[in-house]
CSV table of C-alpha atoms and ligand atoms in Angstrom, one decimal:
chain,number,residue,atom,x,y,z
A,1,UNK,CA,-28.9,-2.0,44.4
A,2,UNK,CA,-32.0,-3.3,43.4
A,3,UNK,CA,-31.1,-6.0,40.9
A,4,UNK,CA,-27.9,-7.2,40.1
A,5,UNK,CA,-28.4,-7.2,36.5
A,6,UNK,CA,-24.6,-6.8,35.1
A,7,UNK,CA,-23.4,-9.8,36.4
A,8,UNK,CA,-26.8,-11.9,34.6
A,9,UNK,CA,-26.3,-10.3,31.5
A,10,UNK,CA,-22.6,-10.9,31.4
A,11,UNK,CA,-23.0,-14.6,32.1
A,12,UNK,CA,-24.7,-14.7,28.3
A,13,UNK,CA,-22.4,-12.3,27.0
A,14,UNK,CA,-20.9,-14.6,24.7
A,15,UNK,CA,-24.1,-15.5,23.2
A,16,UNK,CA,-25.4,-11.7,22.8
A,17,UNK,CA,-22.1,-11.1,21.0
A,18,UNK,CA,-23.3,-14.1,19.0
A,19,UNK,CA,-26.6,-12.8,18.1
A,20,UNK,CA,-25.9,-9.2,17.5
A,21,UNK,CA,-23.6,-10.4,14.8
A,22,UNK,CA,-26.1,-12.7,13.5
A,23,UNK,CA,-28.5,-9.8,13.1
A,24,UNK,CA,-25.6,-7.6,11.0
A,25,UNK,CA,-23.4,-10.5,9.3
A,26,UNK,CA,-26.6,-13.4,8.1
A,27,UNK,CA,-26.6,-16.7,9.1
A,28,UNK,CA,-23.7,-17.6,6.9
A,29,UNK,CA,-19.6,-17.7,8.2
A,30,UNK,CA,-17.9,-14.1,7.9
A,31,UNK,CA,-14.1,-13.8,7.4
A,32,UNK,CA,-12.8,-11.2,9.9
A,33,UNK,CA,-11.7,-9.4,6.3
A,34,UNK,CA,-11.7,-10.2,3.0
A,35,UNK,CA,-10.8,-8.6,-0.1
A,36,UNK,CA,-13.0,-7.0,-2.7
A,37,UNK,CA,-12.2,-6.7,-6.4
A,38,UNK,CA,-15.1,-4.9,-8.2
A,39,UNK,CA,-13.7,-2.9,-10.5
A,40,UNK,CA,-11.3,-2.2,-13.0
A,41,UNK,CA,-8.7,-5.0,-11.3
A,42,UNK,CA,-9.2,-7.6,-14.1
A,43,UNK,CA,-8.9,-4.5,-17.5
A,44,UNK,CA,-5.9,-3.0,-15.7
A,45,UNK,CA,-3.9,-6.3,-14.8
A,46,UNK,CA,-4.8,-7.6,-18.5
A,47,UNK,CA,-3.3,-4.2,-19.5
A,48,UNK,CA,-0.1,-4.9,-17.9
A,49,UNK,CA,0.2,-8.4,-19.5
A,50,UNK,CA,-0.5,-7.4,-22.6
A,51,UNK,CA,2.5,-4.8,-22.5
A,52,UNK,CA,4.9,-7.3,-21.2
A,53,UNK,CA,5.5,-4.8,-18.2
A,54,UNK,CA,4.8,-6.9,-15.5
A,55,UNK,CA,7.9,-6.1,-13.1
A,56,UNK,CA,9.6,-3.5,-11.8
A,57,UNK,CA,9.2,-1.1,-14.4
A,58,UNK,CA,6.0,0.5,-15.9
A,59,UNK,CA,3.4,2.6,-16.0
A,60,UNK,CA,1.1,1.5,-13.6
A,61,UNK,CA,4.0,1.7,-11.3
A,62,UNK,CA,4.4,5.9,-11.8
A,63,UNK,CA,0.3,6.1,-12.1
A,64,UNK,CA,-0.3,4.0,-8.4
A,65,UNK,CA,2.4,6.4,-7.2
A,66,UNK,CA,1.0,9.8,-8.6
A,67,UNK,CA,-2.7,8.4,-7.6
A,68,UNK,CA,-1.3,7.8,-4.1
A,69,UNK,CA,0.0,11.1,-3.9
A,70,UNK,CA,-3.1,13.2,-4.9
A,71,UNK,CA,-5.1,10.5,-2.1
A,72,UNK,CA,-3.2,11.4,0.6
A,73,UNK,CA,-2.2,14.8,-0.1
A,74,UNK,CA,1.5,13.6,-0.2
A,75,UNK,CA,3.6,15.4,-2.3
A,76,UNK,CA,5.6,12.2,-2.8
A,77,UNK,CA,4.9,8.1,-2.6
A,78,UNK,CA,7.0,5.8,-3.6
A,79,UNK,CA,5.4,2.2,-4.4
A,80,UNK,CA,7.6,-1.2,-2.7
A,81,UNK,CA,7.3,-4.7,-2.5
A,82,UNK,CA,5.0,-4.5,1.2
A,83,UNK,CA,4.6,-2.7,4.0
A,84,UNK,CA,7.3,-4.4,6.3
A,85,UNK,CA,9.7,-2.6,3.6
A,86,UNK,CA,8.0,0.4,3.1
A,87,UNK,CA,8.8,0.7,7.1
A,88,UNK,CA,12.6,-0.4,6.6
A,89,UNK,CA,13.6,2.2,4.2
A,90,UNK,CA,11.3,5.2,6.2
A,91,UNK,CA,14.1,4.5,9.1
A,92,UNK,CA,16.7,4.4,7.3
A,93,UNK,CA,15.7,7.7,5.3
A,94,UNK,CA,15.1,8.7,9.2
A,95,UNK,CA,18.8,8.4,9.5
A,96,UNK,CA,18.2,5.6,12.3
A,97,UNK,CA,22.2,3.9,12.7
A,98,UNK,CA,22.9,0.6,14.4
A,99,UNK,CA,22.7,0.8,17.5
A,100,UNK,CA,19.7,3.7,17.9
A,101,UNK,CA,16.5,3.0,20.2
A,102,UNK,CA,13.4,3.5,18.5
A,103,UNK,CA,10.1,4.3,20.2
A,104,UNK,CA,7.6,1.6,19.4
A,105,UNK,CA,4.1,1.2,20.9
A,106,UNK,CA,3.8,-2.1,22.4
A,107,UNK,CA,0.4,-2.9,21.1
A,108,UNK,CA,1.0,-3.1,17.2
A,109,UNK,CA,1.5,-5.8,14.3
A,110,UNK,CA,5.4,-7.4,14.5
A,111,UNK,CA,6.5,-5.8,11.6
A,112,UNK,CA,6.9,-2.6,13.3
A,113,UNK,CA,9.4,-3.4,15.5
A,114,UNK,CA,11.2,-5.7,13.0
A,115,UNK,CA,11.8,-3.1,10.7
A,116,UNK,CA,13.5,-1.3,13.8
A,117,UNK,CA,15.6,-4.9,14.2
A,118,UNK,CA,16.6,-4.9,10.3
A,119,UNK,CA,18.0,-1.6,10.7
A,120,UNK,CA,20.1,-3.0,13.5
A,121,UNK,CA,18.8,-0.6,16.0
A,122,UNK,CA,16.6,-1.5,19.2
A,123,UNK,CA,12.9,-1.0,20.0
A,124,UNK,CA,11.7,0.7,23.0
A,125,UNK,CA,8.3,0.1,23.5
A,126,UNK,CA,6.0,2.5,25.0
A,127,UNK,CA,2.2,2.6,26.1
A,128,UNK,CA,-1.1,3.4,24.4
A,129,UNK,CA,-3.9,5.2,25.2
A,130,UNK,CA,-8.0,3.6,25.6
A,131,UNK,CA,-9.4,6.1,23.4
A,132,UNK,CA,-7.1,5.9,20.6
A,133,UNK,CA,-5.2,2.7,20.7
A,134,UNK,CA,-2.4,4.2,19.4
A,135,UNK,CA,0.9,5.9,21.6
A,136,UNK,CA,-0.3,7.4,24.6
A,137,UNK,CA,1.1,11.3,24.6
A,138,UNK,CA,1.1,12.1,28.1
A,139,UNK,CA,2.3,8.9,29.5
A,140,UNK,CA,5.1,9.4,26.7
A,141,UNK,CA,6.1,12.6,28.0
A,142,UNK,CA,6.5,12.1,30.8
A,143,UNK,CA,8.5,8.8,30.6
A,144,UNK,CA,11.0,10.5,28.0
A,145,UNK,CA,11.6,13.2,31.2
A,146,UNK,CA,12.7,10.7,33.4
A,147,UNK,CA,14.4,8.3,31.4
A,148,UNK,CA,16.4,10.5,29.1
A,149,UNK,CA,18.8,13.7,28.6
A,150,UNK,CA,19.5,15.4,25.6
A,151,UNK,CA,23.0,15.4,24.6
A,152,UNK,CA,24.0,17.3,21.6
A,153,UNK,CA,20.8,17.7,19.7
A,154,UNK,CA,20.3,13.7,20.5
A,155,UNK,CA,17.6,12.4,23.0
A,156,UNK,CA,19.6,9.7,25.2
A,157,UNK,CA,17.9,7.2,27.0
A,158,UNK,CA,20.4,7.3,30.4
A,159,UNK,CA,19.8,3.5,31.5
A,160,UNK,CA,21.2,2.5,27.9
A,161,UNK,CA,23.4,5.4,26.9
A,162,UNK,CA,21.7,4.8,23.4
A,163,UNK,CA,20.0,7.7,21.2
A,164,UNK,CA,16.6,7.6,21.1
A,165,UNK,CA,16.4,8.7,17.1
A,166,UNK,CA,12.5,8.4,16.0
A,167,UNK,CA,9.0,8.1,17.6
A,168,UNK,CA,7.1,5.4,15.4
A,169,UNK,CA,4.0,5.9,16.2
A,170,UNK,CA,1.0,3.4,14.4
A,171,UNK,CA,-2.9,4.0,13.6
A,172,UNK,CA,-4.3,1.0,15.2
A,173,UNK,CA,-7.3,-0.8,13.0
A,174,UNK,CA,-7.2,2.4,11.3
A,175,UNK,CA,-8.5,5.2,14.2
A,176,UNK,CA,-5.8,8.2,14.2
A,177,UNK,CA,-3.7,8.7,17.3
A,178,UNK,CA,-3.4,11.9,18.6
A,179,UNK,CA,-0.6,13.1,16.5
A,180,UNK,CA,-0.5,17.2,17.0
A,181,UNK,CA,0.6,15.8,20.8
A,182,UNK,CA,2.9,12.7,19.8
A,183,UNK,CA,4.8,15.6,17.3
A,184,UNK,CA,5.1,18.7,20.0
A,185,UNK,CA,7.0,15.5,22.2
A,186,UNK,CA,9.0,14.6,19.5
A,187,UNK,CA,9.6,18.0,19.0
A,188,UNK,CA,10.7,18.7,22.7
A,189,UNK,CA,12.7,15.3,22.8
A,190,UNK,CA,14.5,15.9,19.7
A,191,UNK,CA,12.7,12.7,17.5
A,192,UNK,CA,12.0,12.6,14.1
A,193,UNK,CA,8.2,11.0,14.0
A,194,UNK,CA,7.9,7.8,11.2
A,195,UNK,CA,4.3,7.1,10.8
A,196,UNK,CA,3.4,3.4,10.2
A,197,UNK,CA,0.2,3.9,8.7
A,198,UNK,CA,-0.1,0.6,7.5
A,199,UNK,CA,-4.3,0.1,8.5
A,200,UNK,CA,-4.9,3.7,8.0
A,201,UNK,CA,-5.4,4.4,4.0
A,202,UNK,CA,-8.5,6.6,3.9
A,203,UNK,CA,-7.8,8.3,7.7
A,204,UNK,CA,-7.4,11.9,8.0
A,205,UNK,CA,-6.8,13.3,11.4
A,206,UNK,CA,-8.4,16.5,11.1
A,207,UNK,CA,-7.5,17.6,7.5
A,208,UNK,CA,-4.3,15.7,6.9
A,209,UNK,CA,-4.0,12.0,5.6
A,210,UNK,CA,-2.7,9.8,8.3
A,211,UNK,CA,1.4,9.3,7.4
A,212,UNK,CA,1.8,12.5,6.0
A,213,UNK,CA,2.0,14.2,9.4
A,214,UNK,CA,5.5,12.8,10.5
A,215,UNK,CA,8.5,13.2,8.7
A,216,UNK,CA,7.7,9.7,6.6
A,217,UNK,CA,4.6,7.9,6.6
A,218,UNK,CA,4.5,4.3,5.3
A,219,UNK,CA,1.4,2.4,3.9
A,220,UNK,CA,0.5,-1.9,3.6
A,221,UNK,CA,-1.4,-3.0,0.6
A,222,UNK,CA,-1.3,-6.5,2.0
A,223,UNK,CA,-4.2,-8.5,1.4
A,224,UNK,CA,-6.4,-8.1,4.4
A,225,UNK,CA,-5.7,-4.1,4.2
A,226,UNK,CA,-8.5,-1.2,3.2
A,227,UNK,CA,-7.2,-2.0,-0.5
A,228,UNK,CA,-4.9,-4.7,-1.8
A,229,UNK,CA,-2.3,-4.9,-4.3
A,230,UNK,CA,-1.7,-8.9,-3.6
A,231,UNK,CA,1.5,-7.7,-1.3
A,232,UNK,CA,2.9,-4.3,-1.4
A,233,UNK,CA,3.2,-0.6,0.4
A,234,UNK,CA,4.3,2.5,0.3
A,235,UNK,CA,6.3,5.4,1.6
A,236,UNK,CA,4.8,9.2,1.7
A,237,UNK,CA,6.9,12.2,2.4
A,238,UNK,CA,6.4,15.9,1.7
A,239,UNK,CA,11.0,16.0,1.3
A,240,UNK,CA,11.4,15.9,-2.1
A,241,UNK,CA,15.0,14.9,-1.3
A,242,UNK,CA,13.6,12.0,1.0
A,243,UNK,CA,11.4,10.9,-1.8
A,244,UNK,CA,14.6,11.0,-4.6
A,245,UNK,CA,16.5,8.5,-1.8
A,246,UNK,CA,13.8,6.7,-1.2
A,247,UNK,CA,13.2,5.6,-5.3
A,248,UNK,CA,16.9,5.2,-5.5
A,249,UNK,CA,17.4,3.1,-2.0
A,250,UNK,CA,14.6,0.5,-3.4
A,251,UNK,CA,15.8,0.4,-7.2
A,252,UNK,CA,19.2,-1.1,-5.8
A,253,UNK,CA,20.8,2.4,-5.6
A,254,UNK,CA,21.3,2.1,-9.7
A,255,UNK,CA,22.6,5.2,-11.6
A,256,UNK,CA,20.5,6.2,-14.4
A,257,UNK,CA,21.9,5.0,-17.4
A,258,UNK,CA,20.7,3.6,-20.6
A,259,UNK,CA,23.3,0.5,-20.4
A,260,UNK,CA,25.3,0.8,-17.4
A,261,UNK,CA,25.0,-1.1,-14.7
A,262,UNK,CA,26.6,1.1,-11.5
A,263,UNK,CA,25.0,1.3,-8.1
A,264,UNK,CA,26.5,3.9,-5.6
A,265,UNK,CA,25.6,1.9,-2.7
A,266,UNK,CA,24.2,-1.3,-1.1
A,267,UNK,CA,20.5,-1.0,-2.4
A,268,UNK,CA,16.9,-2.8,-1.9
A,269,UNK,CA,14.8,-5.1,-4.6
A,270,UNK,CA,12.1,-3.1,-2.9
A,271,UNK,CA,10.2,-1.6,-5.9
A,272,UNK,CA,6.6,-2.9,-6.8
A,273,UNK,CA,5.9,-4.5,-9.6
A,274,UNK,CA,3.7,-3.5,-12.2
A,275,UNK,CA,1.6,-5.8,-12.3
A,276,UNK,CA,0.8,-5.3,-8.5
A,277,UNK,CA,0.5,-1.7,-9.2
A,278,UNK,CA,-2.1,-2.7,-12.1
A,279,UNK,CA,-3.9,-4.4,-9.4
A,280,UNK,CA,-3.5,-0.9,-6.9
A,281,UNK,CA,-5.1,1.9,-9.5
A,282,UNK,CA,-8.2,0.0,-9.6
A,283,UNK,CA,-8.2,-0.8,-5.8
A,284,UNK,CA,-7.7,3.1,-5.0
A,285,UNK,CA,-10.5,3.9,-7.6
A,286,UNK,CA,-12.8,2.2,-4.6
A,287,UNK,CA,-11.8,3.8,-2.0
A,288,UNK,CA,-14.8,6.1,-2.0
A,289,UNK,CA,-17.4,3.0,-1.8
A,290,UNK,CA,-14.9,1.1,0.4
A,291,UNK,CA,-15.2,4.0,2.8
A,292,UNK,CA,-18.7,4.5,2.8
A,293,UNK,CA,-19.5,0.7,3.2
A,294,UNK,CA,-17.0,0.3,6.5
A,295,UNK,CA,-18.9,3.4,7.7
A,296,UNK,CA,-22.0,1.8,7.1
A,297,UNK,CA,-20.9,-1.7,8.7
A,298,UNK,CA,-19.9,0.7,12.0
A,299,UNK,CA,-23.2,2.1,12.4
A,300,UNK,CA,-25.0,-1.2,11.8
A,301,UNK,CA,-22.5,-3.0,14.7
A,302,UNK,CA,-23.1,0.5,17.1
A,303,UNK,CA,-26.9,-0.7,16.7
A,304,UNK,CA,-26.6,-4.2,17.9
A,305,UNK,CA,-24.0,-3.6,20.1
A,306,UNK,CA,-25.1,-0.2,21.5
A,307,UNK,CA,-27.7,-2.3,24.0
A,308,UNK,CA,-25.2,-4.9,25.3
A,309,UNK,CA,-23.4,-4.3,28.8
A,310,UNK,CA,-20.1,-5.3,29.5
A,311,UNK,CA,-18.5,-4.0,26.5
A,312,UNK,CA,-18.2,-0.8,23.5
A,313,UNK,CA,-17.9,-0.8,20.1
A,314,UNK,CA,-14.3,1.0,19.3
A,315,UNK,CA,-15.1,4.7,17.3
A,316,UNK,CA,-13.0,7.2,15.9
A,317,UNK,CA,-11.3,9.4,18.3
A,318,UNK,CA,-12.2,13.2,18.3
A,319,UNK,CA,-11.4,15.3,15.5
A,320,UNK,CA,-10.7,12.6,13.1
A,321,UNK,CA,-12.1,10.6,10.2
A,322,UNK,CA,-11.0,7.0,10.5
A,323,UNK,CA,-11.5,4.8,8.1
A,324,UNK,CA,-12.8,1.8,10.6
A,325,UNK,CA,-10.1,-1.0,8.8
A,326,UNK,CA,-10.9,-3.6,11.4
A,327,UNK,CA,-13.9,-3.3,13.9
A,328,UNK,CA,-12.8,-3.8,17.3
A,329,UNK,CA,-15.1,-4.5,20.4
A,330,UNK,CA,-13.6,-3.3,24.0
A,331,UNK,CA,-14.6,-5.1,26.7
A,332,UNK,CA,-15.3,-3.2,29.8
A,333,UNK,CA,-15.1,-3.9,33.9
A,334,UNK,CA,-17.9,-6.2,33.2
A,335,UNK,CA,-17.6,-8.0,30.3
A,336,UNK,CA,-13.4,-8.7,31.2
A,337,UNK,CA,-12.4,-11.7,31.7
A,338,UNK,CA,-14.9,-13.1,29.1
A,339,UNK,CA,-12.7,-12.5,26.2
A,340,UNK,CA,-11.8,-16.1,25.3
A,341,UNK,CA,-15.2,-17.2,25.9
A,342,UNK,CA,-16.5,-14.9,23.3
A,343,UNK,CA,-14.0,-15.6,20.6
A,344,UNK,CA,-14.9,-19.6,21.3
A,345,UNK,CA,-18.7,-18.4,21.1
A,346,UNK,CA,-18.4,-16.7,17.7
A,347,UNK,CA,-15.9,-18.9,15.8
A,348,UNK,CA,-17.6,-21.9,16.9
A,349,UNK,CA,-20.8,-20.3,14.8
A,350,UNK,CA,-18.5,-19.2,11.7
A,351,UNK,CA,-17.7,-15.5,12.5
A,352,UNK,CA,-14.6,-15.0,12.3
A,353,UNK,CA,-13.0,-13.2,15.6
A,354,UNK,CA,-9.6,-12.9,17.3
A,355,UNK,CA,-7.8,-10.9,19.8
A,356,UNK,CA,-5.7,-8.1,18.9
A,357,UNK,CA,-1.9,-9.1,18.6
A,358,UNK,CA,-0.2,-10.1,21.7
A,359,UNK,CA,1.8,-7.5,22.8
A,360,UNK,CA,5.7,-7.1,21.3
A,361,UNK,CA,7.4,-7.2,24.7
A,362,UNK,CA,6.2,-10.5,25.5
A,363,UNK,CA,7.1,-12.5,22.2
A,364,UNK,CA,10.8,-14.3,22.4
A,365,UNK,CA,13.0,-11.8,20.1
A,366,UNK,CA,11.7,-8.4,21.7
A,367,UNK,CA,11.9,-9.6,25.9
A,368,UNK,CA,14.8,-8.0,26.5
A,369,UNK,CA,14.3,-4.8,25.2
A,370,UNK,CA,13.8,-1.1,27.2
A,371,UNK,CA,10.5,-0.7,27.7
A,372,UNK,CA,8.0,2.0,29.8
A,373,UNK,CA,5.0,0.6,32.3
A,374,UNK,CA,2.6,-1.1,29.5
A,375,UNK,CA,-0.3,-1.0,32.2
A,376,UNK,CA,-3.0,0.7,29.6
A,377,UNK,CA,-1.5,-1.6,26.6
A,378,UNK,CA,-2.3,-4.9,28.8
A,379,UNK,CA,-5.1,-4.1,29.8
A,380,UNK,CA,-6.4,-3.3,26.2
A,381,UNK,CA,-5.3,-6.7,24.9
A,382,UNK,CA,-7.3,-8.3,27.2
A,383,UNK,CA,-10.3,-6.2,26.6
A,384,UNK,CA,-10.1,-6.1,22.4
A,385,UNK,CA,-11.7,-8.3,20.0
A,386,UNK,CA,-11.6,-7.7,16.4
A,387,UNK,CA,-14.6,-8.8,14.5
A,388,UNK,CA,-15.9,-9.2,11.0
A,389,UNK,CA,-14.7,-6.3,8.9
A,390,UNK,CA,-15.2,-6.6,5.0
A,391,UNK,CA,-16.5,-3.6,3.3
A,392,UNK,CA,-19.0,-6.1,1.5
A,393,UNK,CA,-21.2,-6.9,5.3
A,394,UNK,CA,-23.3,-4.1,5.1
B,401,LIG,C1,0.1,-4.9,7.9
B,401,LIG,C2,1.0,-4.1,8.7
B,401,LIG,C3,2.4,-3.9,8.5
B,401,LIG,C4,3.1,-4.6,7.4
B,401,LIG,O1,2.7,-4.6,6.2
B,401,LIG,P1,3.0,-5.8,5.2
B,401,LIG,O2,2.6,-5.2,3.9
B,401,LIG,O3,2.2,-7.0,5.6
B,401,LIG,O4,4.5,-6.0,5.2
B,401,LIG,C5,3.1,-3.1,9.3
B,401,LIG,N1,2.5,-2.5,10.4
B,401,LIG,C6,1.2,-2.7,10.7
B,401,LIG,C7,0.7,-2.1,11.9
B,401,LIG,C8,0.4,-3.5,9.9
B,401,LIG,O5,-0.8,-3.7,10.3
């Protein structure tokens, strides 16, 4: 070796990372996302006021759901109250019963596995993959052949003598996982698939809308999300009879009728309300520009960042169109073990970065639950750094 040039540059890593966000975010502080409301937010939300519909009933309610619907290619979406919901009722609708395991990739948000935990059923986390982020296939496969035995028509894990009932995979920052794999496991096992597409609004793995390939998908309109409807989400299904239960379950299982009051079973206060719905029409009227301007923000960052050792910018895996939610940096060999230095570095300067979410297995409710090797999920959390990712940088 002539020069040992990766270990200079990755002394001053944290300050390259520093610059090459300077020369793509301005000298000013960058949120890591914030929302944007250009459009017809303030005439649709003045709308609903002004007919008094600002709850749970209304027509922005059945237009966010039909506008959903034709986005996606959905043949049904049903609005709630957030995402977290939206996940709860897609498990129960995936007929998951106390007790069940549920296939949960370690790396994702906590909401994922709390739904699991409000259906009184059990997590089982399982490993991701570098190029995707999302649940590895292979590594998934072949875990479920050791660990398990069908039984039945049920996929039981034999250390717990629990059925396995769903595989819940999630579209991490956005990037599609490799779902025609994740679905011929599923498929072998005996799951049903629930999608938590929560970051992924706007993400097509080859011609289909993330959360529309699995049984149930479920969307987050939260207010760091691709759109925002202040706090809400969404379920998408192509079961017509899914999509009926899933309406009912989040109306408090009420019985059409014009006076009565008669609920056939224990029911959610899921359902949007209008006004939030108001708020959703004109988000999804951006998507278009939304899309474009994260696109445009990716290629910027691939510029700067492109030149750097010691790290990658995150891209969309093969074959699909993500809609690049949250940019993501991956530190490589070289550049590990500067992660904390670099997120000191740039939010001492006023851009806003932070590590990806520490992993589920490690935080105090989920320790004690069945779990495969995690080896590619730790290593990614100590590689990934999210940084700025508003549509409005570039
Ligand atoms: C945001 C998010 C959720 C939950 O959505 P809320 O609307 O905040 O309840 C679920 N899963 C993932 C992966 C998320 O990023």
């Amino acid at each position: 070796m002539s020069l040992d040039n990766s270990s200079r540059i990755s002394d001053d890593l944290p300050q390259q990372v520093v610059a090459a966000l300077r020369a793509v975010c301005g000298e000013s502080s960058v949120a890591l996302h914030a929302p944007r409301f250009k459009g017809n937010e303030w005439k649709y939300l003045r709308d609903s006021l002004d007919s008094t519909f600002v709850s749970s009933v209304g027509a922005y309610v059945d237009r966010f759901e039909a506008d959903l619907a034709k986005y996606t290619g959905a043949k049904h979406a049903v609005a709630v109250v957030n995402g977290t919901a939206a996940l709860h009722v897609a498990l129960l609708l995936a007929g998951v019963q106390p007790g069940d395991e549920v296939l949960v990739p370690a790396l994702t948000f906590v909401a994922t596995a709390n739904a699991v935990r409000y259906c009184d059923a059990t997590p089982h986390f399982v490993d991701s993959n570098e190029a995707t982020l999302g649940i590895d296939p292979d590594s998934l496969r072949d875990w479920l052949g050791r660990m398990t035995e069908q039984r039945e028509g049920f996929c039981i894990n034999r250390e717990t003598g629990k059925i396995i009932r769903v595989l819940l995979p999630m579209h991490t920052f956005g990037h599609p996982c490799a779902m025609d794999a994740l679905q011929a496991v599923a498929s072998d096992f005996g799951l049903i698939v629930v999608e938590d597409a929560a970051e992924s609004l706007g993400s097509w793995y080859g011609e289909r809308h993330t959360g529309t390939i699995g049984r149930i998908g479920t969307l987050s309109f939260n207010g760091n999300k691709i759109i925002t409807t202040g706090g809400g989400g969404a379920i998408l299904t192509n079961d017509t009879a899914l999509a009926r239960r899933a309406k009912h379950l989040t109306t408090t299982a009420k019985l059409q009728h014009r006076w009565e009051y008669e609920h056939d079973e224990v029911g959610f206060n899921y359902r949007m309300p209008n006004l939030n719905a108001a708020l959703g029409c004109a988000q999804l009227e951006l998507m278009p520009e939304f899309l474009a301007s994260k696109r445009r923000l990716y290629q910027r960052y691939r510029e700067v960042f492109s030149g750097i050792a010691g790290l990658r910018l995150v891209g969309e895996p093969a074959h699909t169109q993500s809609n690049f939610w949250l940019q993501a940096l991956l530190l490589d060999q070289v550049g590990a073990g500067q992660r904390d230095s670099i997120l000191t570095a740039t939010n001492d300067v006023g851009y806003m970065t932070r590590p990806a979410w520490r992993l589920l297995h490690q935080m105090m409710p989920y320790r004690n639950c069945p779990r495969a090797s995690l080896a590619v999920a730790e290593s990614l959390v100590q590689r990934l750094i999210n940084i700025p990712s508003s549509a409005d940088i570039a």
